[in-house]
Amino acid sequence: SADLLAAVDAMAGRSGRSAWIERSIRSALKRVTRQRRDQRELEILNTNADALNREGTDALAYQASWDAE
């Protein structure tokens, strides 16, 4: 619509409408890609949380104690 194009033109300034739209789409795609990756990683961590916590607790058992003098 005309009001949307006017707003884009105002935001784009001298760089031009096409360049502004391209930057905006690239930025949105990066954001969505990052959000999806973060969500997948969180799901993996949550799926393996109990095993990872057990492994961490086990590793702490082998840690030498440190006494400050």
PDB file of N, CA, C and O in Angstrom:
ATOM      1  N   SER A   1       0.835  -1.186   0.000  1.00  0.00           N
ATOM      2  CA  SER A   1       0.000   0.000   0.000  1.00  0.00           C
ATOM      3  C   SER A   1       0.882   1.253   0.000  1.00  0.00           C
ATOM      4  O   SER A   1       2.056   1.207   0.346  1.00  0.00           O
ATOM      5  N   ALA A   2       0.302   2.345  -0.340  1.00  0.00           N
ATOM      6  CA  ALA A   2       1.040   3.602  -0.486  1.00  0.00           C
ATOM      7  C   ALA A   2       1.644   4.063   0.831  1.00  0.00           C
ATOM      8  O   ALA A   2       2.784   4.560   0.852  1.00  0.00           O
ATOM      9  N   ASP A   3       0.920   3.906   1.933  1.00  0.00           N
ATOM     10  CA  ASP A   3       1.455   4.360   3.214  1.00  0.00           C
ATOM     11  C   ASP A   3       2.654   3.515   3.650  1.00  0.00           C
ATOM     12  O   ASP A   3       3.605   4.027   4.239  1.00  0.00           O
ATOM     13  N   LEU A   4       2.643   2.237   3.328  1.00  0.00           N
ATOM     14  CA  LEU A   4       3.778   1.372   3.643  1.00  0.00           C
ATOM     15  C   LEU A   4       5.002   1.779   2.829  1.00  0.00           C
ATOM     16  O   LEU A   4       6.117   1.882   3.367  1.00  0.00           O
ATOM     17  N   LEU A   5       4.809   2.021   1.545  1.00  0.00           N
ATOM     18  CA  LEU A   5       5.925   2.451   0.696  1.00  0.00           C
ATOM     19  C   LEU A   5       6.481   3.798   1.158  1.00  0.00           C
ATOM     20  O   LEU A   5       7.703   4.010   1.159  1.00  0.00           O
ATOM     21  N   ALA A   6       5.613   4.687   1.573  1.00  0.00           N
ATOM     22  CA  ALA A   6       6.063   5.992   2.063  1.00  0.00           C
ATOM     23  C   ALA A   6       6.898   5.822   3.328  1.00  0.00           C
ATOM     24  O   ALA A   6       7.931   6.475   3.502  1.00  0.00           O
ATOM     25  N   ALA A   7       6.470   4.924   4.205  1.00  0.00           N
ATOM     26  CA  ALA A   7       7.223   4.681   5.437  1.00  0.00           C
ATOM     27  C   ALA A   7       8.580   4.053   5.119  1.00  0.00           C
ATOM     28  O   ALA A   7       9.603   4.432   5.711  1.00  0.00           O
ATOM     29  N   VAL A   8       8.622   3.119   4.185  1.00  0.00           N
ATOM     30  CA  VAL A   8       9.882   2.498   3.781  1.00  0.00           C
ATOM     31  C   VAL A   8      10.797   3.543   3.165  1.00  0.00           C
ATOM     32  O   VAL A   8      11.990   3.605   3.483  1.00  0.00           O
ATOM     33  N   ASP A   9      10.269   4.370   2.297  1.00  0.00           N
ATOM     34  CA  ASP A   9      11.075   5.421   1.674  1.00  0.00           C
ATOM     35  C   ASP A   9      11.643   6.369   2.719  1.00  0.00           C
ATOM     36  O   ASP A   9      12.802   6.790   2.630  1.00  0.00           O
ATOM     37  N   ALA A  10      10.856   6.680   3.735  1.00  0.00           N
ATOM     38  CA  ALA A  10      11.334   7.570   4.792  1.00  0.00           C
ATOM     39  C   ALA A  10      12.455   6.905   5.593  1.00  0.00           C
ATOM     40  O   ALA A  10      13.433   7.558   5.968  1.00  0.00           O
ATOM     41  N   MET A  11      12.326   5.617   5.848  1.00  0.00           N
ATOM     42  CA  MET A  11      13.360   4.888   6.592  1.00  0.00           C
ATOM     43  C   MET A  11      14.607   4.678   5.746  1.00  0.00           C
ATOM     44  O   MET A  11      15.724   4.701   6.254  1.00  0.00           O
ATOM     45  N   ALA A  12      14.427   4.443   4.455  1.00  0.00           N
ATOM     46  CA  ALA A  12      15.541   4.103   3.571  1.00  0.00           C
ATOM     47  C   ALA A  12      16.469   5.284   3.346  1.00  0.00           C
ATOM     48  O   ALA A  12      17.681   5.109   3.212  1.00  0.00           O
ATOM     49  N   GLY A  13      15.916   6.452   3.307  1.00  0.00           N
ATOM     50  CA  GLY A  13      16.753   7.625   3.071  1.00  0.00           C
ATOM     51  C   GLY A  13      17.450   7.543   1.726  1.00  0.00           C
ATOM     52  O   GLY A  13      16.882   7.092   0.736  1.00  0.00           O
ATOM     53  N   ARG A  14      18.717   7.909   1.722  1.00  0.00           N
ATOM     54  CA  ARG A  14      19.468   7.977   0.468  1.00  0.00           C
ATOM     55  C   ARG A  14      19.826   6.607  -0.089  1.00  0.00           C
ATOM     56  O   ARG A  14      20.153   6.476  -1.258  1.00  0.00           O
ATOM     57  N   SER A  15      19.836   5.575   0.757  1.00  0.00           N
ATOM     58  CA  SER A  15      20.240   4.244   0.285  1.00  0.00           C
ATOM     59  C   SER A  15      19.225   3.639  -0.679  1.00  0.00           C
ATOM     60  O   SER A  15      19.564   2.779  -1.479  1.00  0.00           O
ATOM     61  N   GLY A  16      18.000   4.071  -0.594  1.00  0.00           N
ATOM     62  CA  GLY A  16      16.988   3.607  -1.526  1.00  0.00           C
ATOM     63  C   GLY A  16      16.137   2.484  -0.975  1.00  0.00           C
ATOM     64  O   GLY A  16      16.524   1.734  -0.078  1.00  0.00           O
ATOM     65  N   ARG A  17      14.959   2.395  -1.510  1.00  0.00           N
ATOM     66  CA  ARG A  17      13.963   1.436  -1.063  1.00  0.00           C
ATOM     67  C   ARG A  17      14.438  -0.007  -1.201  1.00  0.00           C
ATOM     68  O   ARG A  17      14.331  -0.804  -0.274  1.00  0.00           O
ATOM     69  N   SER A  18      14.955  -0.367  -2.366  1.00  0.00           N
ATOM     70  CA  SER A  18      15.358  -1.756  -2.607  1.00  0.00           C
ATOM     71  C   SER A  18      16.447  -2.201  -1.642  1.00  0.00           C
ATOM     72  O   SER A  18      16.397  -3.302  -1.091  1.00  0.00           O
ATOM     73  N   ALA A  19      17.436  -1.340  -1.442  1.00  0.00           N
ATOM     74  CA  ALA A  19      18.533  -1.683  -0.521  1.00  0.00           C
ATOM     75  C   ALA A  19      18.006  -1.839   0.897  1.00  0.00           C
ATOM     76  O   ALA A  19      18.416  -2.752   1.626  1.00  0.00           O
ATOM     77  N   TRP A  20      17.092  -0.966   1.311  1.00  0.00           N
ATOM     78  CA  TRP A  20      16.534  -1.047   2.663  1.00  0.00           C
ATOM     79  C   TRP A  20      15.725  -2.327   2.843  1.00  0.00           C
ATOM     80  O   TRP A  20      15.840  -3.018   3.854  1.00  0.00           O
ATOM     81  N   ILE A  21      14.936  -2.673   1.838  1.00  0.00           N
ATOM     82  CA  ILE A  21      14.135  -3.898   1.910  1.00  0.00           C
ATOM     83  C   ILE A  21      15.052  -5.112   1.967  1.00  0.00           C
ATOM     84  O   ILE A  21      14.829  -6.033   2.760  1.00  0.00           O
ATOM     85  N   GLU A  22      16.102  -5.113   1.141  1.00  0.00           N
ATOM     86  CA  GLU A  22      17.044  -6.240   1.149  1.00  0.00           C
ATOM     87  C   GLU A  22      17.713  -6.388   2.521  1.00  0.00           C
ATOM     88  O   GLU A  22      17.792  -7.492   3.066  1.00  0.00           O
ATOM     89  N   ARG A  23      18.193  -5.282   3.098  1.00  0.00           N
ATOM     90  CA  ARG A  23      18.816  -5.340   4.433  1.00  0.00           C
ATOM     91  C   ARG A  23      17.827  -5.834   5.485  1.00  0.00           C
ATOM     92  O   ARG A  23      18.181  -6.622   6.360  1.00  0.00           O
ATOM     93  N   SER A  24      16.585  -5.366   5.378  1.00  0.00           N
ATOM     94  CA  SER A  24      15.571  -5.769   6.352  1.00  0.00           C
ATOM     95  C   SER A  24      15.274  -7.259   6.267  1.00  0.00           C
ATOM     96  O   SER A  24      15.152  -7.936   7.290  1.00  0.00           O
ATOM     97  N   ILE A  25      15.166  -7.775   5.058  1.00  0.00           N
ATOM     98  CA  ILE A  25      14.891  -9.201   4.885  1.00  0.00           C
ATOM     99  C   ILE A  25      16.062 -10.032   5.368  1.00  0.00           C
ATOM    100  O   ILE A  25      15.883 -11.039   6.063  1.00  0.00           O
ATOM    101  N   ARG A  26      17.295  -9.611   5.024  1.00  0.00           N
ATOM    102  CA  ARG A  26      18.479 -10.337   5.502  1.00  0.00           C
ATOM    103  C   ARG A  26      18.528 -10.362   7.031  1.00  0.00           C
ATOM    104  O   ARG A  26      18.811 -11.386   7.645  1.00  0.00           O
ATOM    105  N   SER A  27      18.232  -9.241   7.635  1.00  0.00           N
ATOM    106  CA  SER A  27      18.238  -9.143   9.096  1.00  0.00           C
ATOM    107  C   SER A  27      17.178 -10.058   9.702  1.00  0.00           C
ATOM    108  O   SER A  27      17.438 -10.769  10.693  1.00  0.00           O
ATOM    109  N   ALA A  28      15.994 -10.068   9.118  1.00  0.00           N
ATOM    110  CA  ALA A  28      14.913 -10.920   9.628  1.00  0.00           C
ATOM    111  C   ALA A  28      15.273 -12.393   9.470  1.00  0.00           C
ATOM    112  O   ALA A  28      15.039 -13.199  10.382  1.00  0.00           O
ATOM    113  N   LEU A  29      15.853 -12.761   8.337  1.00  0.00           N
ATOM    114  CA  LEU A  29      16.254 -14.154   8.122  1.00  0.00           C
ATOM    115  C   LEU A  29      17.327 -14.587   9.116  1.00  0.00           C
ATOM    116  O   LEU A  29      17.261 -15.702   9.649  1.00  0.00           O
ATOM    117  N   LYS A  30      18.290 -13.723   9.377  1.00  0.00           N
ATOM    118  CA  LYS A  30      19.322 -14.043  10.371  1.00  0.00           C
ATOM    119  C   LYS A  30      18.701 -14.248  11.746  1.00  0.00           C
ATOM    120  O   LYS A  30      19.064 -15.163  12.480  1.00  0.00           O
ATOM    121  N   ARG A  31      17.771 -13.358  12.097  1.00  0.00           N
ATOM    122  CA  ARG A  31      17.125 -13.454  13.412  1.00  0.00           C
ATOM    123  C   ARG A  31      16.336 -14.747  13.548  1.00  0.00           C
ATOM    124  O   ARG A  31      16.457 -15.460  14.552  1.00  0.00           O
ATOM    125  N   VAL A  32      15.572 -15.110  12.532  1.00  0.00           N
ATOM    126  CA  VAL A  32      14.773 -16.335  12.576  1.00  0.00           C
ATOM    127  C   VAL A  32      15.684 -17.559  12.606  1.00  0.00           C
ATOM    128  O   VAL A  32      15.447 -18.508  13.363  1.00  0.00           O
ATOM    129  N   THR A  33      16.733 -17.544  11.795  1.00  0.00           N
ATOM    130  CA  THR A  33      17.692 -18.657  11.782  1.00  0.00           C
ATOM    131  C   THR A  33      18.328 -18.830  13.152  1.00  0.00           C
ATOM    132  O   THR A  33      18.442 -19.950  13.662  1.00  0.00           O
ATOM    133  N   ARG A  34      18.726 -17.729  13.775  1.00  0.00           N
ATOM    134  CA  ARG A  34      19.343 -17.780  15.109  1.00  0.00           C
ATOM    135  C   ARG A  34      18.349 -18.305  16.145  1.00  0.00           C
ATOM    136  O   ARG A  34      18.684 -19.147  16.978  1.00  0.00           O
ATOM    137  N   GLN A  35      17.105 -17.838  16.077  1.00  0.00           N
ATOM    138  CA  GLN A  35      16.090 -18.298  17.027  1.00  0.00           C
ATOM    139  C   GLN A  35      15.821 -19.792  16.875  1.00  0.00           C
ATOM    140  O   GLN A  35      15.695 -20.505  17.874  1.00  0.00           O
ATOM    141  N   ARG A  36      15.758 -20.263  15.647  1.00  0.00           N
ATOM    142  CA  ARG A  36      15.533 -21.698  15.414  1.00  0.00           C
ATOM    143  C   ARG A  36      16.718 -22.521  15.912  1.00  0.00           C
ATOM    144  O   ARG A  36      16.527 -23.583  16.511  1.00  0.00           O
ATOM    145  N   ARG A  37      17.936 -22.055  15.647  1.00  0.00           N
ATOM    146  CA  ARG A  37      19.127 -22.763  16.125  1.00  0.00           C
ATOM    147  C   ARG A  37      19.141 -22.800  17.660  1.00  0.00           C
ATOM    148  O   ARG A  37      19.382 -23.849  18.256  1.00  0.00           O
ATOM    149  N   ASP A  38      18.871 -21.665  18.276  1.00  0.00           N
ATOM    150  CA  ASP A  38      18.851 -21.611  19.736  1.00  0.00           C
ATOM    151  C   ASP A  38      17.800 -22.560  20.306  1.00  0.00           C
ATOM    152  O   ASP A  38      18.043 -23.222  21.317  1.00  0.00           O
ATOM    153  N   GLN A  39      16.640 -22.618  19.664  1.00  0.00           N
ATOM    154  CA  GLN A  39      15.569 -23.505  20.126  1.00  0.00           C
ATOM    155  C   GLN A  39      15.998 -24.963  20.014  1.00  0.00           C
ATOM    156  O   GLN A  39      15.765 -25.758  20.927  1.00  0.00           O
ATOM    157  N   ARG A  40      16.623 -25.337  18.878  1.00  0.00           N
ATOM    158  CA  ARG A  40      17.097 -26.722  18.715  1.00  0.00           C
ATOM    159  C   ARG A  40      18.146 -27.069  19.769  1.00  0.00           C
ATOM    160  O   ARG A  40      18.109 -28.147  20.357  1.00  0.00           O
ATOM    161  N   GLU A  41      19.079 -26.138  20.013  1.00  0.00           N
ATOM    162  CA  GLU A  41      20.114 -26.392  21.009  1.00  0.00           C
ATOM    163  C   GLU A  41      19.515 -26.534  22.404  1.00  0.00           C
ATOM    164  O   GLU A  41      19.944 -27.394  23.186  1.00  0.00           O
ATOM    165  N   LEU A  42      18.532 -25.727  22.724  1.00  0.00           N
ATOM    166  CA  LEU A  42      17.870 -25.824  24.022  1.00  0.00           C
ATOM    167  C   LEU A  42      17.154 -27.165  24.166  1.00  0.00           C
ATOM    168  O   LEU A  42      17.217 -27.801  25.234  1.00  0.00           O
ATOM    169  N   GLU A  43      16.505 -27.607  23.103  1.00  0.00           N
ATOM    170  CA  GLU A  43      15.835 -28.911  23.139  1.00  0.00           C
ATOM    171  C   GLU A  43      16.843 -30.040  23.358  1.00  0.00           C
ATOM    172  O   GLU A  43      16.581 -30.973  24.125  1.00  0.00           O
ATOM    173  N   ILE A  44      17.996 -29.949  22.700  1.00  0.00           N
ATOM    174  CA  ILE A  44      19.042 -30.963  22.883  1.00  0.00           C
ATOM    175  C   ILE A  44      19.541 -30.952  24.319  1.00  0.00           C
ATOM    176  O   ILE A  44      19.684 -32.007  24.952  1.00  0.00           O
ATOM    177  N   LEU A  45      19.808 -29.766  24.856  1.00  0.00           N
ATOM    178  CA  LEU A  45      20.275 -29.661  26.241  1.00  0.00           C
ATOM    179  C   LEU A  45      19.232 -30.215  27.218  1.00  0.00           C
ATOM    180  O   LEU A  45      19.575 -30.958  28.145  1.00  0.00           O
ATOM    181  N   ASN A  46      17.979 -29.861  27.019  1.00  0.00           N
ATOM    182  CA  ASN A  46      16.927 -30.340  27.912  1.00  0.00           C
ATOM    183  C   ASN A  46      16.763 -31.853  27.823  1.00  0.00           C
ATOM    184  O   ASN A  46      16.540 -32.514  28.844  1.00  0.00           O
ATOM    185  N   THR A  47      16.886 -32.398  26.622  1.00  0.00           N
ATOM    186  CA  THR A  47      16.776 -33.844  26.442  1.00  0.00           C
ATOM    187  C   THR A  47      17.877 -34.577  27.192  1.00  0.00           C
ATOM    188  O   THR A  47      17.661 -35.654  27.747  1.00  0.00           O
ATOM    189  N   ASN A  48      19.064 -33.965  27.231  1.00  0.00           N
ATOM    190  CA  ASN A  48      20.227 -34.624  27.821  1.00  0.00           C
ATOM    191  C   ASN A  48      20.608 -34.070  29.194  1.00  0.00           C
ATOM    192  O   ASN A  48      21.668 -34.415  29.717  1.00  0.00           O
ATOM    193  N   ALA A  49      19.767 -33.244  29.773  1.00  0.00           N
ATOM    194  CA  ALA A  49      20.116 -32.552  31.016  1.00  0.00           C
ATOM    195  C   ALA A  49      20.468 -33.515  32.154  1.00  0.00           C
ATOM    196  O   ALA A  49      21.471 -33.324  32.843  1.00  0.00           O
ATOM    197  N   ASP A  50      19.667 -34.537  32.371  1.00  0.00           N
ATOM    198  CA  ASP A  50      19.932 -35.456  33.483  1.00  0.00           C
ATOM    199  C   ASP A  50      21.279 -36.147  33.313  1.00  0.00           C
ATOM    200  O   ASP A  50      22.070 -36.224  34.258  1.00  0.00           O
ATOM    201  N   ALA A  51      21.554 -36.635  32.107  1.00  0.00           N
ATOM    202  CA  ALA A  51      22.827 -37.321  31.864  1.00  0.00           C
ATOM    203  C   ALA A  51      23.996 -36.353  32.012  1.00  0.00           C
ATOM    204  O   ALA A  51      25.034 -36.702  32.593  1.00  0.00           O
ATOM    205  N   LEU A  52      23.845 -35.137  31.508  1.00  0.00           N
ATOM    206  CA  LEU A  52      24.919 -34.149  31.632  1.00  0.00           C
ATOM    207  C   LEU A  52      25.163 -33.781  33.095  1.00  0.00           C
ATOM    208  O   LEU A  52      26.317 -33.633  33.519  1.00  0.00           O
ATOM    209  N   ASN A  53      24.108 -33.651  33.861  1.00  0.00           N
ATOM    210  CA  ASN A  53      24.264 -33.335  35.283  1.00  0.00           C
ATOM    211  C   ASN A  53      24.938 -34.474  36.037  1.00  0.00           C
ATOM    212  O   ASN A  53      25.790 -34.238  36.895  1.00  0.00           O
ATOM    213  N   ARG A  54      24.570 -35.724  35.723  1.00  0.00           N
ATOM    214  CA  ARG A  54      25.236 -36.868  36.361  1.00  0.00           C
ATOM    215  C   ARG A  54      26.716 -36.892  36.016  1.00  0.00           C
ATOM    216  O   ARG A  54      27.558 -37.134  36.881  1.00  0.00           O
ATOM    217  N   GLU A  55      27.031 -36.634  34.762  1.00  0.00           N
ATOM    218  CA  GLU A  55      28.429 -36.626  34.330  1.00  0.00           C
ATOM    219  C   GLU A  55      29.212 -35.525  35.041  1.00  0.00           C
ATOM    220  O   GLU A  55      30.343 -35.730  35.468  1.00  0.00           O
ATOM    221  N   GLY A  56      28.600 -34.358  35.182  1.00  0.00           N
ATOM    222  CA  GLY A  56      29.256 -33.259  35.887  1.00  0.00           C
ATOM    223  C   GLY A  56      29.495 -33.583  37.345  1.00  0.00           C
ATOM    224  O   GLY A  56      30.571 -33.308  37.895  1.00  0.00           O
ATOM    225  N   THR A  57      28.512 -34.188  37.984  1.00  0.00           N
ATOM    226  CA  THR A  57      28.658 -34.581  39.392  1.00  0.00           C
ATOM    227  C   THR A  57      29.755 -35.627  39.539  1.00  0.00           C
ATOM    228  O   THR A  57      30.573 -35.566  40.470  1.00  0.00           O
ATOM    229  N   ASP A  58      29.793 -36.582  38.630  1.00  0.00           N
ATOM    230  CA  ASP A  58      30.829 -37.613  38.648  1.00  0.00           C
ATOM    231  C   ASP A  58      32.210 -36.992  38.478  1.00  0.00           C
ATOM    232  O   ASP A  58      33.159 -37.360  39.183  1.00  0.00           O
ATOM    233  N   ALA A  59      32.346 -36.045  37.562  1.00  0.00           N
ATOM    234  CA  ALA A  59      33.641 -35.398  37.326  1.00  0.00           C
ATOM    235  C   ALA A  59      34.105 -34.636  38.558  1.00  0.00           C
ATOM    236  O   ALA A  59      35.308 -34.608  38.866  1.00  0.00           O
ATOM    237  N   LEU A  60      33.184 -34.053  39.291  1.00  0.00           N
ATOM    238  CA  LEU A  60      33.550 -33.316  40.508  1.00  0.00           C
ATOM    239  C   LEU A  60      34.130 -34.247  41.564  1.00  0.00           C
ATOM    240  O   LEU A  60      34.962 -33.834  42.377  1.00  0.00           O
ATOM    241  N   ALA A  61      33.715 -35.501  41.555  1.00  0.00           N
ATOM    242  CA  ALA A  61      34.234 -36.460  42.529  1.00  0.00           C
ATOM    243  C   ALA A  61      35.728 -36.700  42.331  1.00  0.00           C
ATOM    244  O   ALA A  61      36.435 -37.052  43.278  1.00  0.00           O
ATOM    245  N   TYR A  62      36.233 -36.494  41.135  1.00  0.00           N
ATOM    246  CA  TYR A  62      37.653 -36.705  40.844  1.00  0.00           C
ATOM    247  C   TYR A  62      38.494 -35.460  41.054  1.00  0.00           C
ATOM    248  O   TYR A  62      39.713 -35.503  40.961  1.00  0.00           O
ATOM    249  N   GLN A  63      37.860 -34.355  41.341  1.00  0.00           N
ATOM    250  CA  GLN A  63      38.580 -33.096  41.509  1.00  0.00           C
ATOM    251  C   GLN A  63      39.320 -33.079  42.837  1.00  0.00           C
ATOM    252  O   GLN A  63      38.763 -33.404  43.882  1.00  0.00           O
ATOM    253  N   ALA A  64      40.593 -32.737  42.772  1.00  0.00           N
ATOM    254  CA  ALA A  64      41.388 -32.661  44.001  1.00  0.00           C
ATOM    255  C   ALA A  64      40.919 -31.457  44.812  1.00  0.00           C
ATOM    256  O   ALA A  64      40.554 -30.420  44.266  1.00  0.00           O
ATOM    257  N   SER A  65      40.920 -31.624  46.116  1.00  0.00           N
ATOM    258  CA  SER A  65      40.518 -30.502  46.955  1.00  0.00           C
ATOM    259  C   SER A  65      41.637 -29.480  46.969  1.00  0.00           C
ATOM    260  O   SER A  65      42.811 -29.798  46.854  1.00  0.00           O
ATOM    261  N   TRP A  66      41.255 -28.258  47.117  1.00  0.00           N
ATOM    262  CA  TRP A  66      42.201 -27.160  47.129  1.00  0.00           C
ATOM    263  C   TRP A  66      42.079 -26.455  48.464  1.00  0.00           C
ATOM    264  O   TRP A  66      41.028 -25.930  48.804  1.00  0.00           O
ATOM    265  N   ASP A  67      43.151 -26.464  49.231  1.00  0.00           N
ATOM    266  CA  ASP A  67      43.144 -25.814  50.533  1.00  0.00           C
ATOM    267  C   ASP A  67      43.947 -24.528  50.450  1.00  0.00           C
ATOM    268  O   ASP A  67      45.130 -24.561  50.101  1.00  0.00           O
ATOM    269  N   ALA A  68      43.318 -23.426  50.760  1.00  0.00           N
ATOM    270  CA  ALA A  68      44.026 -22.149  50.771  1.00  0.00           C
ATOM    271  C   ALA A  68      44.904 -22.098  52.012  1.00  0.00           C
ATOM    272  O   ALA A  68      44.482 -22.490  53.099  1.00  0.00           O
ATOM    273  N   GLU A  69      46.086 -21.651  51.825  1.00  0.00           N
ATOM    274  CA  GLU A  69      47.007 -21.553  52.982  1.00  0.00           C
ATOM    275  C   GLU A  69      47.095 -20.163  53.499  1.00  0.00           C
ATOM    276  O   GLU A  69      46.946 -19.209  52.915  1.00  0.00           O
TER     277      GLU A  69
END
